[in-house]
Coordinates of C-alpha atoms in Angstrom, one line a residue:
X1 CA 11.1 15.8 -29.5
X2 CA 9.5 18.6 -27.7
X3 CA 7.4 18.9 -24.3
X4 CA 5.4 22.1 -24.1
X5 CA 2.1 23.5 -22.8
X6 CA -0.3 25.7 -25.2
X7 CA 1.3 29.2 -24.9
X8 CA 4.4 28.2 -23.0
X9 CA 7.8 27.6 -24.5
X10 CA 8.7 23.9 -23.7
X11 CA 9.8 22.7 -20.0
X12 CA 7.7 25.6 -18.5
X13 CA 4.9 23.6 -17.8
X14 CA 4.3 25.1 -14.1
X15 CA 0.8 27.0 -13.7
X16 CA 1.7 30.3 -12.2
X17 CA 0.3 31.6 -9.0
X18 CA 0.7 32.8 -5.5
X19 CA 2.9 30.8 -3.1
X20 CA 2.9 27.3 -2.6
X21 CA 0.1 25.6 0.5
X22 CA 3.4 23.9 2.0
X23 CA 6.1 24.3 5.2
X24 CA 9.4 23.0 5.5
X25 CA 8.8 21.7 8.6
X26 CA 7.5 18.6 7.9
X27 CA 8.3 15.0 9.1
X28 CA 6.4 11.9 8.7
X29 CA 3.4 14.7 7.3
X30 CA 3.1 16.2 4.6
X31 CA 3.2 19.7 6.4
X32 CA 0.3 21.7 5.5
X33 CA -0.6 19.4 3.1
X34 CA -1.3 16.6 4.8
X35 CA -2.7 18.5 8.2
X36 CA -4.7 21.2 6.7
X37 CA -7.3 22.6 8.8
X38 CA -10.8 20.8 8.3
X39 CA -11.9 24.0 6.5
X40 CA -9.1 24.5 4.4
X41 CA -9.4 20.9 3.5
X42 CA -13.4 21.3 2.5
X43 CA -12.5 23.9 -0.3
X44 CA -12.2 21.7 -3.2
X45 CA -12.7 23.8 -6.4
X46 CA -14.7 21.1 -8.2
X47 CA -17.6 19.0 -7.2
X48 CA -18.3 15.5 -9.0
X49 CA -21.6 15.0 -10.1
X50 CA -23.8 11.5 -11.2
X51 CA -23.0 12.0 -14.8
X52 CA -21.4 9.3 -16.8
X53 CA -17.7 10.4 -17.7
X54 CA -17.3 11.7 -21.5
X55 CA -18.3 8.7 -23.9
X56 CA -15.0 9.8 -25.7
X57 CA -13.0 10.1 -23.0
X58 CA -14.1 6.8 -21.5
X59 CA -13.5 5.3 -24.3
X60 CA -10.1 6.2 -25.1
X61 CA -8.6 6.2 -21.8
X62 CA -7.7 3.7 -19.5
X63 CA -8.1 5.1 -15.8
X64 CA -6.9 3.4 -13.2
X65 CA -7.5 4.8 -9.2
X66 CA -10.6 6.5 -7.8
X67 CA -11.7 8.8 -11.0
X68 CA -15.0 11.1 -10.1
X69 CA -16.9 12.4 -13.0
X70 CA -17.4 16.3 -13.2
X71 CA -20.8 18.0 -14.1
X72 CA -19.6 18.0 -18.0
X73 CA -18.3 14.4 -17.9
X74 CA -14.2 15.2 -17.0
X75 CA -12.5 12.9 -14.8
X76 CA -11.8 14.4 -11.4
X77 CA -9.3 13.1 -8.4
X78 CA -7.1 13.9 -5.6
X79 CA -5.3 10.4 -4.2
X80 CA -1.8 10.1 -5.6
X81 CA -0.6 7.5 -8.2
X82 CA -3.4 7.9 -10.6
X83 CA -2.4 6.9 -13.9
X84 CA -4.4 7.6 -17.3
X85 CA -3.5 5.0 -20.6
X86 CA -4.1 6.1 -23.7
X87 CA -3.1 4.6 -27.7
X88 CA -2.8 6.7 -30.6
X89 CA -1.2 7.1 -34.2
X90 CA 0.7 10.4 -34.8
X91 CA 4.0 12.0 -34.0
X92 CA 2.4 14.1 -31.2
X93 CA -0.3 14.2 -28.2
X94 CA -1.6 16.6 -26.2
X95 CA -3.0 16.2 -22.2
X96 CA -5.7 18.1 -21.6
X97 CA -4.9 18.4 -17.6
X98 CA -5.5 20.7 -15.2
X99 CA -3.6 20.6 -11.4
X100 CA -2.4 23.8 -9.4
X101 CA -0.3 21.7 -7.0
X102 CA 1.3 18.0 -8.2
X103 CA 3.7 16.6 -10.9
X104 CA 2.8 13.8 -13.4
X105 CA 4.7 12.1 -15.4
X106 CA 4.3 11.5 -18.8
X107 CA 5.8 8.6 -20.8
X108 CA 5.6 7.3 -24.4
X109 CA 6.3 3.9 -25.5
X110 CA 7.2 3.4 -22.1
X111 CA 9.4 5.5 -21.8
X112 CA 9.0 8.9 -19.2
X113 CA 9.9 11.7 -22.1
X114 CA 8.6 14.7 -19.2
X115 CA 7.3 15.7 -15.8
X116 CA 4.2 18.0 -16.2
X117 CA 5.0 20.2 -13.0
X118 CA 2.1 21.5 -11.3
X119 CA -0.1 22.1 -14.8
X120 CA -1.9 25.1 -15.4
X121 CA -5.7 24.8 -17.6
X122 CA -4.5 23.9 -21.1
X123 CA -3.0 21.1 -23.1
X124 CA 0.3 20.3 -22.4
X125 CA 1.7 18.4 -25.2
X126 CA 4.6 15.8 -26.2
X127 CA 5.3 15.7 -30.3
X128 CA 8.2 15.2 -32.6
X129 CA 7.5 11.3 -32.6
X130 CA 7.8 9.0 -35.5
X131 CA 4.9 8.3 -37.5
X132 CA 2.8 5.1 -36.2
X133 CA 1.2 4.1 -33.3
X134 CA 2.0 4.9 -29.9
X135 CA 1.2 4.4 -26.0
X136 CA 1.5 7.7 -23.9
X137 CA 1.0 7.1 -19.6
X138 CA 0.4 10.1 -17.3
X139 CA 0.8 9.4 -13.8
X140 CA 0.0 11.6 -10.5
X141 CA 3.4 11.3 -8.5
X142 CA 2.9 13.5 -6.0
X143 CA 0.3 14.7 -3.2
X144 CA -2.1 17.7 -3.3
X145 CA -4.6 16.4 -0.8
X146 CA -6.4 19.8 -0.4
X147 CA -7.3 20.4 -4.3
X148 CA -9.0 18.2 -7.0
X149 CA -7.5 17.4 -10.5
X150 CA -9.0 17.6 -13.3
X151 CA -8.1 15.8 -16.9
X152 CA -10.5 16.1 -20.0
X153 CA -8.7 13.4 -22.2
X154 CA -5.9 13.0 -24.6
X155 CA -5.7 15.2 -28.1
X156 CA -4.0 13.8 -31.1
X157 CA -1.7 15.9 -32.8
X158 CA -2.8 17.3 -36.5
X159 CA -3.1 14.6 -38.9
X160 CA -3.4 12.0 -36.1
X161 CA -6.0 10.3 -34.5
X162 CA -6.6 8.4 -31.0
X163 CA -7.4 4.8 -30.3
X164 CA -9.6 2.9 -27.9
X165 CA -7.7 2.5 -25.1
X166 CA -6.0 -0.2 -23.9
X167 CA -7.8 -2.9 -22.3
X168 CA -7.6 -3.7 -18.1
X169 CA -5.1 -5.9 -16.8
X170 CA -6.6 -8.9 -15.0
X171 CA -5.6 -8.7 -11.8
X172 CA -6.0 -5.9 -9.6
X173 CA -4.0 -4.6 -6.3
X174 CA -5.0 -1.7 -3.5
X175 CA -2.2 -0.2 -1.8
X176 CA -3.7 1.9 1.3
X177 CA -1.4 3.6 3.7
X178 CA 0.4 6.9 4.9
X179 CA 3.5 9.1 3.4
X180 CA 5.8 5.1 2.8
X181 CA 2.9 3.9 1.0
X182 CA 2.5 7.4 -1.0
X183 CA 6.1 7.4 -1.5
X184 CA 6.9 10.6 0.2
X185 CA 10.1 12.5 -0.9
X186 CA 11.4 8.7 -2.4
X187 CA 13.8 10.7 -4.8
X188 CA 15.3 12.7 -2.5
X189 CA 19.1 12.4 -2.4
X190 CA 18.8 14.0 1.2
X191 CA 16.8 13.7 4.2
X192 CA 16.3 17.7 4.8
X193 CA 13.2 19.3 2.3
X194 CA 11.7 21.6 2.2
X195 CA 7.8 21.4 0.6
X196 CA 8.7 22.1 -2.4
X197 CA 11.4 19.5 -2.3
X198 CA 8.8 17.2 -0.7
X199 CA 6.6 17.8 -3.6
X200 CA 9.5 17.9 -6.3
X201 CA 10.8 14.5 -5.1
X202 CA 7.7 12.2 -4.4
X203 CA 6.8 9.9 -7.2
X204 CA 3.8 7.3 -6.0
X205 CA 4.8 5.5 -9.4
X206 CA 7.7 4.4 -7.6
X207 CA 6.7 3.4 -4.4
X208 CA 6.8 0.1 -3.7
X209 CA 3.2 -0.8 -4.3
X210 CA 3.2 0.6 -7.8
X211 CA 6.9 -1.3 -8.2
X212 CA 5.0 -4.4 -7.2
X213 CA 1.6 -4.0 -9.3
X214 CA 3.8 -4.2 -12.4
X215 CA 5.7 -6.7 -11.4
X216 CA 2.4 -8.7 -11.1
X217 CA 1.2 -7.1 -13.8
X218 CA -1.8 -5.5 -12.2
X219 CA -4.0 -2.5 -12.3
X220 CA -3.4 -0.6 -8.8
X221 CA -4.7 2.1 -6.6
X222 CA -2.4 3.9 -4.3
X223 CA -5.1 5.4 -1.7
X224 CA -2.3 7.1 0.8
X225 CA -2.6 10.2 2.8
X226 CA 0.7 11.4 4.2
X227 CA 0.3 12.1 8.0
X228 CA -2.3 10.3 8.5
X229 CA -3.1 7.3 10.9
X230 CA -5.9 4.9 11.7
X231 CA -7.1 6.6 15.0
X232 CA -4.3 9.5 15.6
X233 CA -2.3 11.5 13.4
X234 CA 1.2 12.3 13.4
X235 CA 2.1 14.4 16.4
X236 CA -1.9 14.4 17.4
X237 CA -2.5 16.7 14.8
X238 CA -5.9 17.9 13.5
X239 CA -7.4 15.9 16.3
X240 CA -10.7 14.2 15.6
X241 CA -9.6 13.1 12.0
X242 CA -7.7 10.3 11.0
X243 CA -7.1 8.3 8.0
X244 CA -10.4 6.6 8.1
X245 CA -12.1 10.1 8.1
X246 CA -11.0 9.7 3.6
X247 CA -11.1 6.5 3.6
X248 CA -14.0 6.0 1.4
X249 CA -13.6 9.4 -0.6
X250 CA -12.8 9.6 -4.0
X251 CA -12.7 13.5 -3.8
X252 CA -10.2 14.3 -0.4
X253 CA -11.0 17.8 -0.3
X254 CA -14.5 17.6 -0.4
X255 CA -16.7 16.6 2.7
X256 CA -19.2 13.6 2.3
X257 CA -17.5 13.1 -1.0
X258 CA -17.9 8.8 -1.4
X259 CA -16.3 7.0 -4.3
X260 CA -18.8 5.3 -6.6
X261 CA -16.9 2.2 -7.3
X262 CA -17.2 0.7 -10.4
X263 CA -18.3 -3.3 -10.7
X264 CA -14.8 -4.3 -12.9
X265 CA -12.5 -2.7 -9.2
X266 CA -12.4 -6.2 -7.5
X267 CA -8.6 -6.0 -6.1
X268 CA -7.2 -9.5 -5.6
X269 CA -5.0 -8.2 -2.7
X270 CA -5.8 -4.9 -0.6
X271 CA -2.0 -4.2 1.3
X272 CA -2.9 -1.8 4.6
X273 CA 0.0 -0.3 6.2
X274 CA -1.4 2.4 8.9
X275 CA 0.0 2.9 12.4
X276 CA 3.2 4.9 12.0
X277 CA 1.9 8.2 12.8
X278 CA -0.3 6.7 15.7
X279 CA 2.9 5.7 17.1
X280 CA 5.9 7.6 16.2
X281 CA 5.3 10.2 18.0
X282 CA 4.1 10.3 22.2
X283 CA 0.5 11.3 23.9
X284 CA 0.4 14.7 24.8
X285 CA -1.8 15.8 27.8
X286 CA -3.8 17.8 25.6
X287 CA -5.1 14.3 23.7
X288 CA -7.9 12.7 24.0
X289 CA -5.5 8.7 24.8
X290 CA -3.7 7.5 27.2
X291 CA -1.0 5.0 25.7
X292 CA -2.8 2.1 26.7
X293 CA -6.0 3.8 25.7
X294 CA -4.3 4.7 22.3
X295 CA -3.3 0.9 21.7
X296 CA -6.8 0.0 22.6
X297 CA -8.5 2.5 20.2
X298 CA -6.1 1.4 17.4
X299 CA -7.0 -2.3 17.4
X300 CA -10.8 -2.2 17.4
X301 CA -10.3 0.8 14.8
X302 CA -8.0 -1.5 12.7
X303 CA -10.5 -4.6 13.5
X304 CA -13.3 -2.5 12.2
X305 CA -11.4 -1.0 9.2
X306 CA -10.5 -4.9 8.1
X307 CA -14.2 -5.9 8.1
X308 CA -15.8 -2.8 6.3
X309 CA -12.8 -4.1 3.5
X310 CA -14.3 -7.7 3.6
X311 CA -17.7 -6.5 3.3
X312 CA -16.6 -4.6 0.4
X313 CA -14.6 -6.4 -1.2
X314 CA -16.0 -10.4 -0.1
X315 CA -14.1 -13.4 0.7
X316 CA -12.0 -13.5 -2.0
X317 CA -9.7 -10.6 -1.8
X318 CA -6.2 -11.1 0.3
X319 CA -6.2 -8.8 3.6
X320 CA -2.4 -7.9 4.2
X321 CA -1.7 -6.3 7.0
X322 CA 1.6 -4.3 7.0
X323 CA 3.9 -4.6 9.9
X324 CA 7.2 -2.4 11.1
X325 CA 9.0 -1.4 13.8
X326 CA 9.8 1.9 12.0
X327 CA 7.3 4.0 14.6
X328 CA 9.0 1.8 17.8
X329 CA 8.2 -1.5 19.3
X330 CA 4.5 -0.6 20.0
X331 CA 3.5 -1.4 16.4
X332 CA 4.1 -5.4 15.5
X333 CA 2.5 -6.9 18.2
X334 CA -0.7 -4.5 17.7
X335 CA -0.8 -5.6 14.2
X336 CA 0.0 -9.3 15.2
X337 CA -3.3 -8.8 17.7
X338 CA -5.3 -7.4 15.0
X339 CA -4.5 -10.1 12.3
X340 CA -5.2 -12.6 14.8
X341 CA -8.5 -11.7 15.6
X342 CA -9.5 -11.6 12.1
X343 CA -8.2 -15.2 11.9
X344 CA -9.7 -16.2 15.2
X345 CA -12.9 -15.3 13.7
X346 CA -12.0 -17.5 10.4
X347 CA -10.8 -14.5 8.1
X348 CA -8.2 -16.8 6.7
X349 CA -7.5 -14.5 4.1
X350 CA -6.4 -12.2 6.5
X351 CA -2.5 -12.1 6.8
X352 CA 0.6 -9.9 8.1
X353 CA 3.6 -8.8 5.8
X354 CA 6.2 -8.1 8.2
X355 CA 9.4 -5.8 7.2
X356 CA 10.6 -4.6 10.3
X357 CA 13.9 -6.9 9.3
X358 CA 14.3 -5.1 6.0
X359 CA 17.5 -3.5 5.3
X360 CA 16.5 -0.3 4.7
X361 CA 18.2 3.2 4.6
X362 CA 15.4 5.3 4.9
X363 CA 17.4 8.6 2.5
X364 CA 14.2 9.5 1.5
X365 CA 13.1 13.2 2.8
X366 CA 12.8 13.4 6.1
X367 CA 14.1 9.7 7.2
X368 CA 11.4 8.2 4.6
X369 CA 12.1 5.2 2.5
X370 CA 14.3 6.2 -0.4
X371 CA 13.6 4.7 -4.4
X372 CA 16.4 1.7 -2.8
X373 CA 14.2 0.9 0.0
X374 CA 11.2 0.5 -2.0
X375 CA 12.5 -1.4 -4.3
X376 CA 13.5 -3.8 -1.9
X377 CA 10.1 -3.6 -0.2
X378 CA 8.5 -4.2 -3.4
X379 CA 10.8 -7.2 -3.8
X380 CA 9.7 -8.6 -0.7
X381 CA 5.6 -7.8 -1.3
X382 CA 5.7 -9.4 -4.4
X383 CA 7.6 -12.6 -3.4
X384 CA 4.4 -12.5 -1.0
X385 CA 1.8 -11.7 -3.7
X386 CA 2.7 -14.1 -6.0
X387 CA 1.6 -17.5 -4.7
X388 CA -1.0 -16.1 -3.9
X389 CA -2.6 -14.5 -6.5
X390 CA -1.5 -17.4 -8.9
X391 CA -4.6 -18.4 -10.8
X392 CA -6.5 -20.6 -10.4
X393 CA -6.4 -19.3 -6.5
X394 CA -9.3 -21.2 -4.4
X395 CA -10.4 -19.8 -1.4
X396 CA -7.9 -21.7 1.2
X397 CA -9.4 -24.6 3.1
X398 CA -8.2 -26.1 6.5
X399 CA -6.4 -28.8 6.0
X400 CA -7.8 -31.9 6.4
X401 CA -7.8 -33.6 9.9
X402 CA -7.6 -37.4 11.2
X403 CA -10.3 -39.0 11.7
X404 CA -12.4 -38.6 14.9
X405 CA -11.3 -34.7 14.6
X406 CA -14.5 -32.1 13.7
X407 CA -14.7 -31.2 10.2
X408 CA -12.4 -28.6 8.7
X409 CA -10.5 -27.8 12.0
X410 CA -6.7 -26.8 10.7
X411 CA -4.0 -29.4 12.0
X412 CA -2.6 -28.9 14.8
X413 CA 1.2 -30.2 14.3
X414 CA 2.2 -31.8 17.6
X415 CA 5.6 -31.1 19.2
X416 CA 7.8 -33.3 21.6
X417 CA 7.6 -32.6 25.4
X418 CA 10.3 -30.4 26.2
X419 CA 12.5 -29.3 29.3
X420 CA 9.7 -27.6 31.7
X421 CA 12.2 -24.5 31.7
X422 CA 12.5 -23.9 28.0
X423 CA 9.5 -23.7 25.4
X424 CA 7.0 -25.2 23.5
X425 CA 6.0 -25.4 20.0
X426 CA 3.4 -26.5 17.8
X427 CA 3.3 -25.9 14.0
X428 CA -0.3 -25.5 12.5
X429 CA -1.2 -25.3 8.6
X430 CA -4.2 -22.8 8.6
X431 CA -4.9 -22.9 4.9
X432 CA -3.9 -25.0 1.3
X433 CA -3.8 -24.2 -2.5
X434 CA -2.6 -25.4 -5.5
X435 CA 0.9 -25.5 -5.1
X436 CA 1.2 -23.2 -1.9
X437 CA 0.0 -23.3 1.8
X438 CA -0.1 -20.8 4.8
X439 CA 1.0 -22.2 8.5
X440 CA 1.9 -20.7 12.0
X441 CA 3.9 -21.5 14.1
X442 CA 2.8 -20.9 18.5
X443 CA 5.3 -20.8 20.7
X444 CA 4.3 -20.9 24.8
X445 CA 7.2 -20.5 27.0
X446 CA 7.5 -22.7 30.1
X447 CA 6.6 -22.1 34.0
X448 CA 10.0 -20.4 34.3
X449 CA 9.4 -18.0 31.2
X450 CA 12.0 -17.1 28.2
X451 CA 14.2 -14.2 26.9
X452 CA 14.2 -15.5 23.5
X453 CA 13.0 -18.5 21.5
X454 CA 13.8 -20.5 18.4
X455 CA 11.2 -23.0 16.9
X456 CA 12.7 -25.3 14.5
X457 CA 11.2 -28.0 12.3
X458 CA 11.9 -29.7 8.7
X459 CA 9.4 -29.1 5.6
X460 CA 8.7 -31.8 3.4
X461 CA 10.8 -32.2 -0.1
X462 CA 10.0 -29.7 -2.4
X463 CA 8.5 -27.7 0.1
X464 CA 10.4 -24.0 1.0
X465 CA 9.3 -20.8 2.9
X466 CA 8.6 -17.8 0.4
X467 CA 7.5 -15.1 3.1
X468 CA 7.3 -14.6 6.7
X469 CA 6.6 -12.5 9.8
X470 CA 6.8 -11.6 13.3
X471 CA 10.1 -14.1 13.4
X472 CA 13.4 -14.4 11.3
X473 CA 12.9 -17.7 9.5
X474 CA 16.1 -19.0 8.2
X475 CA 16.4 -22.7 5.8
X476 CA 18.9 -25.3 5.5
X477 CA 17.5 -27.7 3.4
X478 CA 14.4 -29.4 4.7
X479 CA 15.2 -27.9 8.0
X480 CA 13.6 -24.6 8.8
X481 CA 14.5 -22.1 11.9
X482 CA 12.3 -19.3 13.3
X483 CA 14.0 -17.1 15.8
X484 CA 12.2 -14.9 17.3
X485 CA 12.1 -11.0 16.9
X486 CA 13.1 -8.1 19.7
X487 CA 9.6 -7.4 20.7
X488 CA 8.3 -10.8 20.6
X489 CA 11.2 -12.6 22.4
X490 CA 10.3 -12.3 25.9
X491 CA 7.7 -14.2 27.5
X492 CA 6.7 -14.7 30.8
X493 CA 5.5 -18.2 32.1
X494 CA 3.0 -19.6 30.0
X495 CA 2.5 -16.9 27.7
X496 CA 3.0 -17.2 24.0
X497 CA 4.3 -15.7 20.2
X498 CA 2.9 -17.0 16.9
X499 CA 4.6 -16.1 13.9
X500 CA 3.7 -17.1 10.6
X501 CA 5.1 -18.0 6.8
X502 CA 3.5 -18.9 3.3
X503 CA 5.2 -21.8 2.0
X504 CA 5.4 -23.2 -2.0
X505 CA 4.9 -26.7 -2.9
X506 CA 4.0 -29.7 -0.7
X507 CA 1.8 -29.2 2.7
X508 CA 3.3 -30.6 6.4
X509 CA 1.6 -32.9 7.6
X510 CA 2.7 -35.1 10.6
X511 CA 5.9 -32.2 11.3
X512 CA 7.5 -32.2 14.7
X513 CA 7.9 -29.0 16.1
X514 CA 10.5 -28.5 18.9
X515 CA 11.3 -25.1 20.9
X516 CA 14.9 -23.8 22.6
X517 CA 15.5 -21.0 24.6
X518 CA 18.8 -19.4 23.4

């Protein structure tokens, strides 16, 4: 089999050109990359235009991701993990692509035959097959914020021909995040890069959103910019920008750009994880925060950012809110404020995925998760996803409420009275489905306050915990223990924690909830 570009010798698939946009010292960032100056950022090569994309191309390629159309009808994009499907009966095919900066990888039949490295204008082509039909996947794996990409469709090799392409899978997911959702330097087997080595080693097709989309079998978008954060990027860099500033672009390097999103992108599940690079690093005097200011800015900018998502996307669509303690302890209980607003204002669809617990070795480049940790992330995500996004999926209802109580208020679960010293607890079912429910559980420390808590109470038969957060929840049979977590732990008198799980098969009702103070 043999990998080449049109006038190259196979393997040298690499565009040539002057030096690479990129520094070795990087860190949660993607160096220049991800904090190129606003005007460096603006000057994007290609501009989409209004056109309908090339009937032929449309026609025989699946895209998948935010896909711009260019004045002649060529697909044009810039976030990473685009992937382009194609079918076609040969022994050969040609990608007509065209990127100065990232890697793709190619794959027949499934399986990755090359990486296209940075590809030069031209076709770049895989033959040598067996005769028949064939399935070929290119996939952006890397960054390159500051350009736009260009592809112009798939070429059959002589005496071959292409196929429609094959159809849209059903359900759809949105990963939108920073350099762990992008996958940043995940196949490092080192934590020191350099660029190149950043660019080299980051494959968004296996970050642990794209890891989870095919395990639920699901078109996905990976809309991540390394460096990036919802108010403040890392080290306060390129002040007055933040992730939100390309949230809505298709195009990243050009200004005003805004995706025109097609009717069929409905995502079942958007998963937001932005905050890191708010937090990882401190205020300096030269920003524009204080760190109670920054905290502050952060949750009505995350508040905000969750309800332009519902507008856009309507009731249906699962709001997961991302939650770690990777940036320091600032993070969860910002993220347990926002989600609980949101639920406060009956956004029940609104929830937190919490992996600050996960065992993680963070190998990748510069301390980032390595291809290990996302595949344990995408182990847990997906044990989330999953009983959720089982069809059919209604949109959850309170559950139902003795009589004399107002109409679809959630139960409230009571707990015995308990020593005035310790702790209360009270177990509440938010929301029901077919097979699968979502509770909290509030804890409120007594007049004397608590260093740490532990809520326990016993689920129903058939009934088990498949996902929770902001406590470690631990089963023995029917009998169900959440401990609380190091930032959550201490409360002064009267103040309280709620942590939350989904749980499979039959709802609580009438569960006892009762509260220690280890």
């Amino acid at each position: 089999m043999r990998h080449a570009t049109d006038g190259q010798d196979p393997g040298t698939t690499s565009a040539p050109g002057g030096p690479r946009r990129r520094t070795a010292r990087t860190y949660v960032t993607l160096a220049a990359a991800a904090l190129l100056t606003t005007g460096a950022l603006a000057a994007g090569p290609l501009a989409a235009s209004a056109a309908p994309l090339d009937p032929d191309l449309a026609r025989t390629v699946h895209t998948a991701g935010r896909v711009a159309v260019g004045a002649d009808g060529g697909a044009l994009f810039s976030w990473p993990g685009i992937y382009l499907e194609g079918r076609f009966e040969g022994t050969g095919i040609g990608v007509d692509l065209t990127d100065p900066a990232s890697d793709y990888d190619v794959a027949i039949d499934g399986e990755r035959v090359t990486t296209l490295v940075a590809p030069g204008p031209g076709t770049h082509w895989v033959d040598g097959l067996a005769p028949g039909q064939h399935t070929v996947r290119v996939v952006k794996r890397s960054e390159s914020t500051w350009t736009t990409s260009r592809f112009d469709g798939f070429v059959a090799a002589p005496g071959g021909r292409l196929l429609d392409a094959p159809p849209a899978r059903e359900r759809q997911l949105e990963l939108v995040g920073d350099s762990f959702t992008a996958g940043y330097g995940n196949e490092s087997t080192e934590r020191e890069c350099t660029g190149d080595q950043v660019n080299r080693t980051t494959n968004a097709d296996l970050s642990f959103g794209a890891i989870t989309a095919r395990n639920l079998d699901a078109d996905y978008q990976v809309n991540a910019f390394s460096g990036r954060g919802m108010v403040r990027n890392y080290g306060g860099g390129e002040a007055g920008t933040s992730y939100r500033t390309y949230a809505d672009r298709a195009l990243l390097a050009v200004p005003g750009d805004v995706w025109d999103r097609p009717d069929d992108w409905q995502p079942d599940a958007v998963v937001i994880g932005l905050g890191i690079n708010d937090f990882s690093t401190p205020v300096s005097s030269g920003e524009p925060w204080t760190t109670q200011s920054l905290r502050t800015a952060y949750v009505e900018a995350y508040t905000g950012f969750l309800d332009t998502l519902r507008a856009r996307y309507g009731p249906q669509t699962y709001l997961v809110v991302s939650s770690t303690s990777y940036a320091g302890p600032e993070l969860p209980p910002l993220v347990q404020e926002v989600v609980a607003q949101q639920r406060a204002a009956g956004d029940q669809r609104v929830l937190i995925w919490d992996y600050a617990d996960a065992p993680l070795d963070y190998l990748g480049c510069h301390w980032h998760p390595s291809l290990a940790d996302h595949r344990v992330l995408a182990q847990r995500l997906t044990a989330l996803l999953t009983p959720l996004l089982t069809d059919p999926q209604p949109t959850p209802t309170a559950t139902p409420t003795p009589s004399g109580s107002p109409t679809g208020s959630p139960t409230t679960l009571p707990s015995p009275t308990v020593p005035a010293r310790a702790c209360q607890a009270t177990l509440t079912v938010v929301g029901s489905w077919p097979g699968g429910y979502q509770a909290s559980v509030r804890v409120t420390a007594g007049p004397s306050g608590v260093a740490g808590w532990r809520a326990g109470f016993s689920l129903p038969g058939g009934s088990t915990v498949v996902q929770g957060w902001s406590a470690d929840f631990t089963s023995a049979g029917p009998s169900v223990t959440a401990t609380s977590k190091d930032w959550n732990a201490r409360l002064g008198a009267g103040q309280t924690a709620e942590a939350g799980f989904i749980g499979s098969g039959p709802v609580p009702t009438d569960v006892h909830a009762s509260c220690t103070s280890p």
